[in-house]
């Protein structure tokens, strides 16, 4: 909203074709210029500063037309939908990033706890067998979650025996 007053009727009539339209165009260009220099968040926070800047620039420019701009009020700042969508995507990406960071930190902590338990546990082989069996079950769950048909030819006992043999070979190699 712009409050203005004609001080010199002659200038208002002859210095410009249509004083109302000229002020309206001047407001739009000045507003775009002023807001274009600010960040979007800053635009919302500094409405008074925008009003003062507009008042000064409009009053200076309209003085030659015999017009005095008394007051300027920016009532609503509404960015285009594309900018709103972009900001929403940015917020969603930040949230997703934070969630992935927290998940990774949790995984690291879990691995560290398992490693510590393996170091402290005298029965390491049984713990490893349990962990392998647990991962096997988790992998099969994920495999079964998809809608595609799958056939898995795997004997859990054979997996367990293969891992036991591997661990025995490893512990025999360490004792040598």
mmCIF file of N, CA and C in Angstrom, residues 18-111:
data_model
loop_
_atom_site.group_PDB
_atom_site.id
_atom_site.type_symbol
_atom_site.label_atom_id
_atom_site.label_comp_id
_atom_site.label_asym_id
_atom_site.label_seq_id
_atom_site.Cartn_x
_atom_site.Cartn_y
_atom_site.Cartn_z
ATOM 1 N N UNK A 18 0.158 9.431 -16.710
ATOM 2 C CA UNK A 18 -0.835 8.949 -15.750
ATOM 3 C C UNK A 18 -0.106 8.745 -14.426
ATOM 4 N N UNK A 19 -0.284 9.674 -13.498
ATOM 5 C CA UNK A 19 0.468 9.645 -12.247
ATOM 6 C C UNK A 19 0.193 8.374 -11.441
ATOM 7 N N UNK A 20 -1.036 7.909 -11.434
ATOM 8 C CA UNK A 20 -1.388 6.697 -10.684
ATOM 9 C C UNK A 20 -0.647 5.484 -11.256
ATOM 10 N N UNK A 21 -0.676 5.333 -12.564
ATOM 11 C CA UNK A 21 0.008 4.218 -13.213
ATOM 12 C C UNK A 21 1.526 4.329 -13.057
ATOM 13 N N UNK A 22 2.044 5.549 -13.140
ATOM 14 C CA UNK A 22 3.483 5.761 -12.986
ATOM 15 C C UNK A 22 3.945 5.373 -11.585
ATOM 16 N N UNK A 23 3.187 5.741 -10.577
ATOM 17 C CA UNK A 23 3.537 5.374 -9.195
ATOM 18 C C UNK A 23 3.443 3.862 -9.014
ATOM 19 N N UNK A 24 2.414 3.260 -9.573
ATOM 20 C CA UNK A 24 2.251 1.812 -9.470
ATOM 21 C C UNK A 24 3.440 1.083 -10.106
ATOM 22 N N UNK A 25 3.845 1.504 -11.304
ATOM 23 C CA UNK A 25 4.998 0.882 -11.970
ATOM 24 C C UNK A 25 6.286 1.116 -11.184
ATOM 25 N N UNK A 26 6.442 2.324 -10.660
ATOM 26 C CA UNK A 26 7.626 2.649 -9.870
ATOM 27 C C UNK A 26 7.690 1.791 -8.602
ATOM 28 N N UNK A 27 6.551 1.587 -7.970
ATOM 29 C CA UNK A 27 6.490 0.735 -6.773
ATOM 30 C C UNK A 27 6.936 -0.687 -7.119
ATOM 31 N N UNK A 28 6.412 -1.231 -8.211
ATOM 32 C CA UNK A 28 6.744 -2.613 -8.576
ATOM 33 C C UNK A 28 8.232 -2.771 -8.895
ATOM 34 N N UNK A 29 8.791 -1.862 -9.686
ATOM 35 C CA UNK A 29 10.213 -1.995 -10.036
ATOM 36 C C UNK A 29 11.110 -1.768 -8.825
ATOM 37 N N UNK A 30 10.763 -0.800 -7.993
ATOM 38 C CA UNK A 30 11.567 -0.524 -6.799
ATOM 39 C C UNK A 30 11.477 -1.686 -5.814
ATOM 40 N N UNK A 31 10.292 -2.235 -5.664
ATOM 41 C CA UNK A 31 10.100 -3.375 -4.767
ATOM 42 C C UNK A 31 10.896 -4.586 -5.250
ATOM 43 N N UNK A 32 10.839 -4.866 -6.536
ATOM 44 C CA UNK A 32 11.614 -5.995 -7.084
ATOM 45 C C UNK A 32 13.106 -5.784 -6.865
ATOM 46 N N UNK A 33 13.554 -4.571 -7.093
ATOM 47 C CA UNK A 33 14.975 -4.261 -6.918
ATOM 48 C C UNK A 33 15.397 -4.421 -5.461
ATOM 49 N N UNK A 34 14.592 -3.921 -4.549
ATOM 50 C CA UNK A 34 14.916 -3.985 -3.120
ATOM 51 C C UNK A 34 14.911 -5.424 -2.620
ATOM 52 N N UNK A 35 13.879 -6.171 -2.961
ATOM 53 C CA UNK A 35 13.763 -7.555 -2.494
ATOM 54 C C UNK A 35 14.807 -8.436 -3.166
ATOM 55 N N UNK A 36 15.153 -8.119 -4.406
ATOM 56 C CA UNK A 36 16.161 -8.896 -5.123
ATOM 57 C C UNK A 36 17.532 -8.846 -4.478
ATOM 58 N N UNK A 37 17.788 -7.849 -3.671
ATOM 59 C CA UNK A 37 19.082 -7.709 -3.000
ATOM 60 C C UNK A 37 19.140 -8.476 -1.679
ATOM 61 N N UNK A 38 18.016 -9.040 -1.260
ATOM 62 C CA UNK A 38 17.942 -9.714 0.039
ATOM 63 C C UNK A 38 17.760 -11.216 -0.136
ATOM 64 N N UNK A 39 18.174 -11.961 0.871
ATOM 65 C CA UNK A 39 17.867 -13.386 0.944
ATOM 66 C C UNK A 39 16.393 -13.522 1.321
ATOM 67 N N UNK A 40 15.785 -14.666 0.982
ATOM 68 C CA UNK A 40 14.359 -14.844 1.234
ATOM 69 C C UNK A 40 14.029 -14.733 2.720
ATOM 70 N N UNK A 41 14.805 -15.381 3.580
ATOM 71 C CA UNK A 41 14.550 -15.305 5.022
ATOM 72 C C UNK A 41 14.701 -13.879 5.528
ATOM 73 N N UNK A 42 15.685 -13.185 4.997
ATOM 74 C CA UNK A 42 15.933 -11.798 5.391
ATOM 75 C C UNK A 42 14.773 -10.898 4.947
ATOM 76 N N UNK A 43 14.168 -11.225 3.832
ATOM 77 C CA UNK A 43 13.045 -10.441 3.312
ATOM 78 C C UNK A 43 11.883 -10.444 4.296
ATOM 79 N N UNK A 44 11.584 -11.610 4.851
ATOM 80 C CA UNK A 44 10.485 -11.695 5.814
ATOM 81 C C UNK A 44 10.807 -10.929 7.097
ATOM 82 N N UNK A 45 12.052 -10.986 7.515
ATOM 83 C CA UNK A 45 12.444 -10.390 8.790
ATOM 84 C C UNK A 45 12.609 -8.879 8.721
ATOM 85 N N UNK A 46 12.876 -8.334 7.550
ATOM 86 C CA UNK A 46 13.196 -6.900 7.465
ATOM 87 C C UNK A 46 12.147 -6.113 6.686
ATOM 88 N N UNK A 47 10.912 -6.349 6.981
ATOM 89 C CA UNK A 47 9.820 -5.657 6.292
ATOM 90 C C UNK A 47 9.870 -4.146 6.544
ATOM 91 N N UNK A 48 10.212 -3.737 7.764
ATOM 92 C CA UNK A 48 10.304 -2.300 8.067
ATOM 93 C C UNK A 48 11.403 -1.639 7.245
ATOM 94 N N UNK A 49 12.526 -2.324 7.122
ATOM 95 C CA UNK A 49 13.630 -1.785 6.322
ATOM 96 C C UNK A 49 13.223 -1.656 4.853
ATOM 97 N N UNK A 50 12.502 -2.644 4.356
ATOM 98 C CA UNK A 50 12.013 -2.587 2.969
ATOM 99 C C UNK A 50 11.067 -1.410 2.805
ATOM 100 N N UNK A 51 10.162 -1.233 3.768
ATOM 101 C CA UNK A 51 9.220 -0.102 3.707
ATOM 102 C C UNK A 51 9.958 1.233 3.674
ATOM 103 N N UNK A 52 10.956 1.393 4.523
ATOM 104 C CA UNK A 52 11.722 2.646 4.567
ATOM 105 C C UNK A 52 12.471 2.887 3.256
ATOM 106 N N UNK A 53 13.087 1.843 2.738
ATOM 107 C CA UNK A 53 13.816 1.952 1.477
ATOM 108 C C UNK A 53 12.874 2.332 0.335
ATOM 109 N N UNK A 54 11.727 1.676 0.288
ATOM 110 C CA UNK A 54 10.729 2.003 -0.739
ATOM 111 C C UNK A 54 10.256 3.446 -0.610
ATOM 112 N N UNK A 55 9.957 3.872 0.596
ATOM 113 C CA UNK A 55 9.475 5.236 0.828
ATOM 114 C C UNK A 55 10.492 6.251 0.321
ATOM 115 N N UNK A 56 11.748 6.050 0.668
ATOM 116 C CA UNK A 56 12.803 6.978 0.257
ATOM 117 C C UNK A 56 12.933 7.032 -1.267
ATOM 118 N N UNK A 57 13.015 5.863 -1.895
ATOM 119 C CA UNK A 57 13.202 5.821 -3.346
ATOM 120 C C UNK A 57 11.984 6.346 -4.101
ATOM 121 N N UNK A 58 10.799 5.995 -3.638
ATOM 122 C CA UNK A 58 9.581 6.469 -4.305
ATOM 123 C C UNK A 58 9.423 7.974 -4.160
ATOM 124 N N UNK A 59 9.691 8.485 -2.978
ATOM 125 C CA UNK A 59 9.554 9.922 -2.742
ATOM 126 C C UNK A 59 10.542 10.706 -3.605
ATOM 127 N N UNK A 60 11.778 10.211 -3.696
ATOM 128 C CA UNK A 60 12.783 10.884 -4.525
ATOM 129 C C UNK A 60 12.383 10.876 -6.000
ATOM 130 N N UNK A 61 11.918 9.732 -6.490
ATOM 131 C CA UNK A 61 11.592 9.603 -7.911
ATOM 132 C C UNK A 61 10.317 10.351 -8.287
ATOM 133 N N UNK A 62 9.362 10.427 -7.381
ATOM 134 C CA UNK A 62 8.079 11.054 -7.713
ATOM 135 C C UNK A 62 8.055 12.557 -7.443
ATOM 136 N N UNK A 63 9.101 13.110 -6.888
ATOM 137 C CA UNK A 63 9.143 14.554 -6.606
ATOM 138 C C UNK A 63 9.033 15.369 -7.897
ATOM 139 N N UNK A 64 9.621 14.881 -8.985
ATOM 140 C CA UNK A 64 9.537 15.584 -10.270
ATOM 141 C C UNK A 64 8.124 15.573 -10.843
ATOM 142 N N UNK A 65 7.269 14.734 -10.347
ATOM 143 C CA UNK A 65 5.896 14.654 -10.829
ATOM 144 C C UNK A 65 4.945 15.503 -9.984
ATOM 145 N N UNK A 66 5.485 16.181 -8.978
ATOM 146 C CA UNK A 66 4.645 16.984 -8.096
ATOM 147 C C UNK A 66 3.898 16.132 -7.086
ATOM 148 N N UNK A 67 4.456 14.979 -6.756
ATOM 149 C CA UNK A 67 3.804 14.027 -5.851
ATOM 150 C C UNK A 67 4.706 13.795 -4.648
ATOM 151 N N UNK A 68 4.100 13.705 -3.480
ATOM 152 C CA UNK A 68 4.808 13.385 -2.239
ATOM 153 C C UNK A 68 4.301 12.030 -1.746
ATOM 154 N N UNK A 69 5.223 11.057 -1.614
ATOM 155 C CA UNK A 69 4.850 9.746 -1.074
ATOM 156 C C UNK A 69 4.923 9.856 0.439
ATOM 157 N N UNK A 70 3.792 9.618 1.091
ATOM 158 C CA UNK A 70 3.680 9.815 2.537
ATOM 159 C C UNK A 70 4.066 8.564 3.339
ATOM 160 N N UNK A 71 3.638 7.414 2.823
ATOM 161 C CA UNK A 71 3.827 6.184 3.592
ATOM 162 C C UNK A 71 3.778 4.984 2.651
ATOM 163 N N UNK A 72 4.559 3.958 2.985
ATOM 164 C CA UNK A 72 4.576 2.719 2.205
ATOM 165 C C UNK A 72 4.466 1.545 3.174
ATOM 166 N N UNK A 73 3.607 0.589 2.840
ATOM 167 C CA UNK A 73 3.454 -0.623 3.662
ATOM 168 C C UNK A 73 3.447 -1.851 2.763
ATOM 169 N N UNK A 74 4.433 -2.712 2.953
ATOM 170 C CA UNK A 74 4.428 -4.005 2.273
ATOM 171 C C UNK A 74 3.619 -4.933 3.165
ATOM 172 N N UNK A 75 2.492 -5.400 2.649
ATOM 173 C CA UNK A 75 1.607 -6.213 3.480
ATOM 174 C C UNK A 75 1.924 -7.703 3.412
ATOM 175 N N UNK A 76 2.251 -8.195 2.225
ATOM 176 C CA UNK A 76 2.460 -9.633 2.075
ATOM 177 C C UNK A 76 3.609 -9.869 1.102
ATOM 178 N N UNK A 77 4.491 -10.762 1.481
ATOM 179 C CA UNK A 77 5.577 -11.178 0.598
ATOM 180 C C UNK A 77 5.321 -12.640 0.272
ATOM 181 N N UNK A 78 4.993 -12.887 -0.982
ATOM 182 C CA UNK A 78 4.634 -14.238 -1.396
ATOM 183 C C UNK A 78 5.560 -14.671 -2.534
ATOM 184 N N UNK A 79 6.520 -15.564 -2.238
ATOM 185 C CA UNK A 79 7.434 -16.025 -3.288
ATOM 186 C C UNK A 79 6.705 -16.944 -4.267
ATOM 187 N N UNK A 80 7.253 -17.094 -5.471
ATOM 188 C CA UNK A 80 6.642 -18.004 -6.446
ATOM 189 C C UNK A 80 6.637 -19.446 -5.939
ATOM 190 N N UNK A 81 5.714 -20.229 -6.463
ATOM 191 C CA UNK A 81 5.569 -21.622 -6.040
ATOM 192 C C UNK A 81 6.842 -22.424 -6.291
ATOM 193 N N UNK A 82 7.568 -22.094 -7.349
ATOM 194 C CA UNK A 82 8.813 -22.824 -7.640
ATOM 195 C C UNK A 82 9.830 -22.640 -6.520
ATOM 196 N N UNK A 83 9.895 -21.435 -5.963
ATOM 197 C CA UNK A 83 10.826 -21.176 -4.861
ATOM 198 C C UNK A 83 10.367 -21.904 -3.605
ATOM 199 N N UNK A 84 9.078 -21.893 -3.351
ATOM 200 C CA UNK A 84 8.536 -22.607 -2.189
ATOM 201 C C UNK A 84 8.843 -24.101 -2.312
ATOM 202 N N UNK A 85 8.647 -24.658 -3.518
ATOM 203 C CA UNK A 85 8.937 -26.077 -3.742
ATOM 204 C C UNK A 85 10.421 -26.373 -3.545
ATOM 205 N N UNK A 86 11.272 -25.490 -4.053
ATOM 206 C CA UNK A 86 12.721 -25.688 -3.911
ATOM 207 C C UNK A 86 13.135 -25.652 -2.446
ATOM 208 N N UNK A 87 12.568 -24.736 -1.681
ATOM 209 C CA UNK A 87 12.885 -24.655 -0.252
ATOM 210 C C UNK A 87 12.424 -25.910 0.483
ATOM 211 N N UNK A 88 11.266 -26.425 0.102
ATOM 212 C CA UNK A 88 10.749 -27.638 0.731
ATOM 213 C C UNK A 88 11.652 -28.831 0.415
ATOM 214 N N UNK A 89 12.120 -28.908 -0.828
ATOM 215 C CA UNK A 89 13.039 -29.989 -1.198
ATOM 216 C C UNK A 89 14.348 -29.873 -0.424
ATOM 217 N N UNK A 90 14.814 -28.648 -0.241
ATOM 218 C CA UNK A 90 16.053 -28.434 0.507
ATOM 219 C C UNK A 90 15.889 -28.886 1.957
ATOM 220 N N UNK A 91 14.752 -28.534 2.565
ATOM 221 C CA UNK A 91 14.496 -28.964 3.947
ATOM 222 C C UNK A 91 14.409 -30.481 4.050
ATOM 223 N N UNK A 92 13.733 -31.109 3.071
ATOM 224 C CA UNK A 92 13.608 -32.569 3.080
ATOM 225 C C UNK A 92 14.975 -33.225 2.921
ATOM 226 N N UNK A 93 15.806 -32.663 2.060
ATOM 227 C CA UNK A 93 17.153 -33.216 1.859
ATOM 228 C C UNK A 93 17.985 -33.096 3.130
ATOM 229 N N UNK A 94 17.858 -31.976 3.827
ATOM 230 C CA UNK A 94 18.597 -31.805 5.082
ATOM 231 C C UNK A 94 18.127 -32.815 6.125
ATOM 232 N N UNK A 95 16.816 -33.030 6.199
ATOM 233 C CA UNK A 95 16.281 -34.004 7.155
ATOM 234 C C UNK A 95 16.762 -35.412 6.824
ATOM 235 N N UNK A 96 16.744 -35.751 5.537
ATOM 236 C CA UNK A 96 17.197 -37.074 5.111
ATOM 237 C C UNK A 96 18.687 -37.254 5.404
ATOM 238 N N UNK A 97 19.452 -36.212 5.167
ATOM 239 C CA UNK A 97 20.893 -36.263 5.442
ATOM 240 C C UNK A 97 21.131 -36.518 6.928
ATOM 241 N N UNK A 98 20.414 -35.789 7.774
ATOM 242 C CA UNK A 98 20.574 -35.950 9.218
ATOM 243 C C UNK A 98 20.172 -37.354 9.658
ATOM 244 N N UNK A 99 19.093 -37.883 9.068
ATOM 245 C CA UNK A 99 18.661 -39.237 9.414
ATOM 246 C C UNK A 99 19.715 -40.265 9.017
ATOM 247 N N UNK A 100 20.311 -40.085 7.846
ATOM 248 C CA UNK A 100 21.348 -41.025 7.400
ATOM 249 C C UNK A 100 22.587 -40.933 8.277
ATOM 250 N N UNK A 101 22.928 -39.729 8.689
ATOM 251 C CA UNK A 101 24.080 -39.557 9.583
ATOM 252 C C UNK A 101 23.826 -40.275 10.904
ATOM 253 N N UNK A 102 22.637 -40.094 11.459
ATOM 254 C CA UNK A 102 22.303 -40.757 12.722
ATOM 255 C C UNK A 102 22.296 -42.273 12.569
ATOM 256 N N UNK A 103 21.779 -42.751 11.443
ATOM 257 C CA UNK A 103 21.762 -44.192 11.197
ATOM 258 C C UNK A 103 23.188 -44.730 11.083
ATOM 259 N N UNK A 104 24.047 -44.005 10.386
ATOM 260 C CA UNK A 104 25.445 -44.430 10.246
ATOM 261 C C UNK A 104 26.148 -44.435 11.597
ATOM 262 N N UNK A 105 25.884 -43.419 12.410
ATOM 263 C CA UNK A 105 26.483 -43.375 13.746
ATOM 264 C C UNK A 105 26.010 -44.555 14.585
ATOM 265 N N UNK A 106 24.730 -44.904 14.451
ATOM 266 C CA UNK A 106 24.204 -46.062 15.168
ATOM 267 C C UNK A 106 24.857 -47.356 14.717
ATOM 268 N N UNK A 107 25.082 -47.478 13.411
ATOM 269 C CA UNK A 107 25.754 -48.667 12.879
ATOM 270 C C UNK A 107 27.180 -48.760 13.401
ATOM 271 N N UNK A 108 27.877 -47.638 13.400
ATOM 272 C CA UNK A 108 29.255 -47.613 13.914
ATOM 273 C C UNK A 108 29.271 -48.029 15.381
ATOM 274 N N UNK A 109 28.357 -47.484 16.146
ATOM 275 C CA UNK A 109 28.295 -47.817 17.575
ATOM 276 C C UNK A 109 27.992 -49.302 17.770
ATOM 277 N N UNK A 110 27.080 -49.833 16.959
ATOM 278 C CA UNK A 110 26.741 -51.250 17.051
ATOM 279 C C UNK A 110 27.948 -52.126 16.733
ATOM 280 N N UNK A 111 28.670 -51.765 15.682
ATOM 281 C CA UNK A 111 29.864 -52.536 15.305
ATOM 282 C C UNK A 111 30.917 -52.472 16.406
#
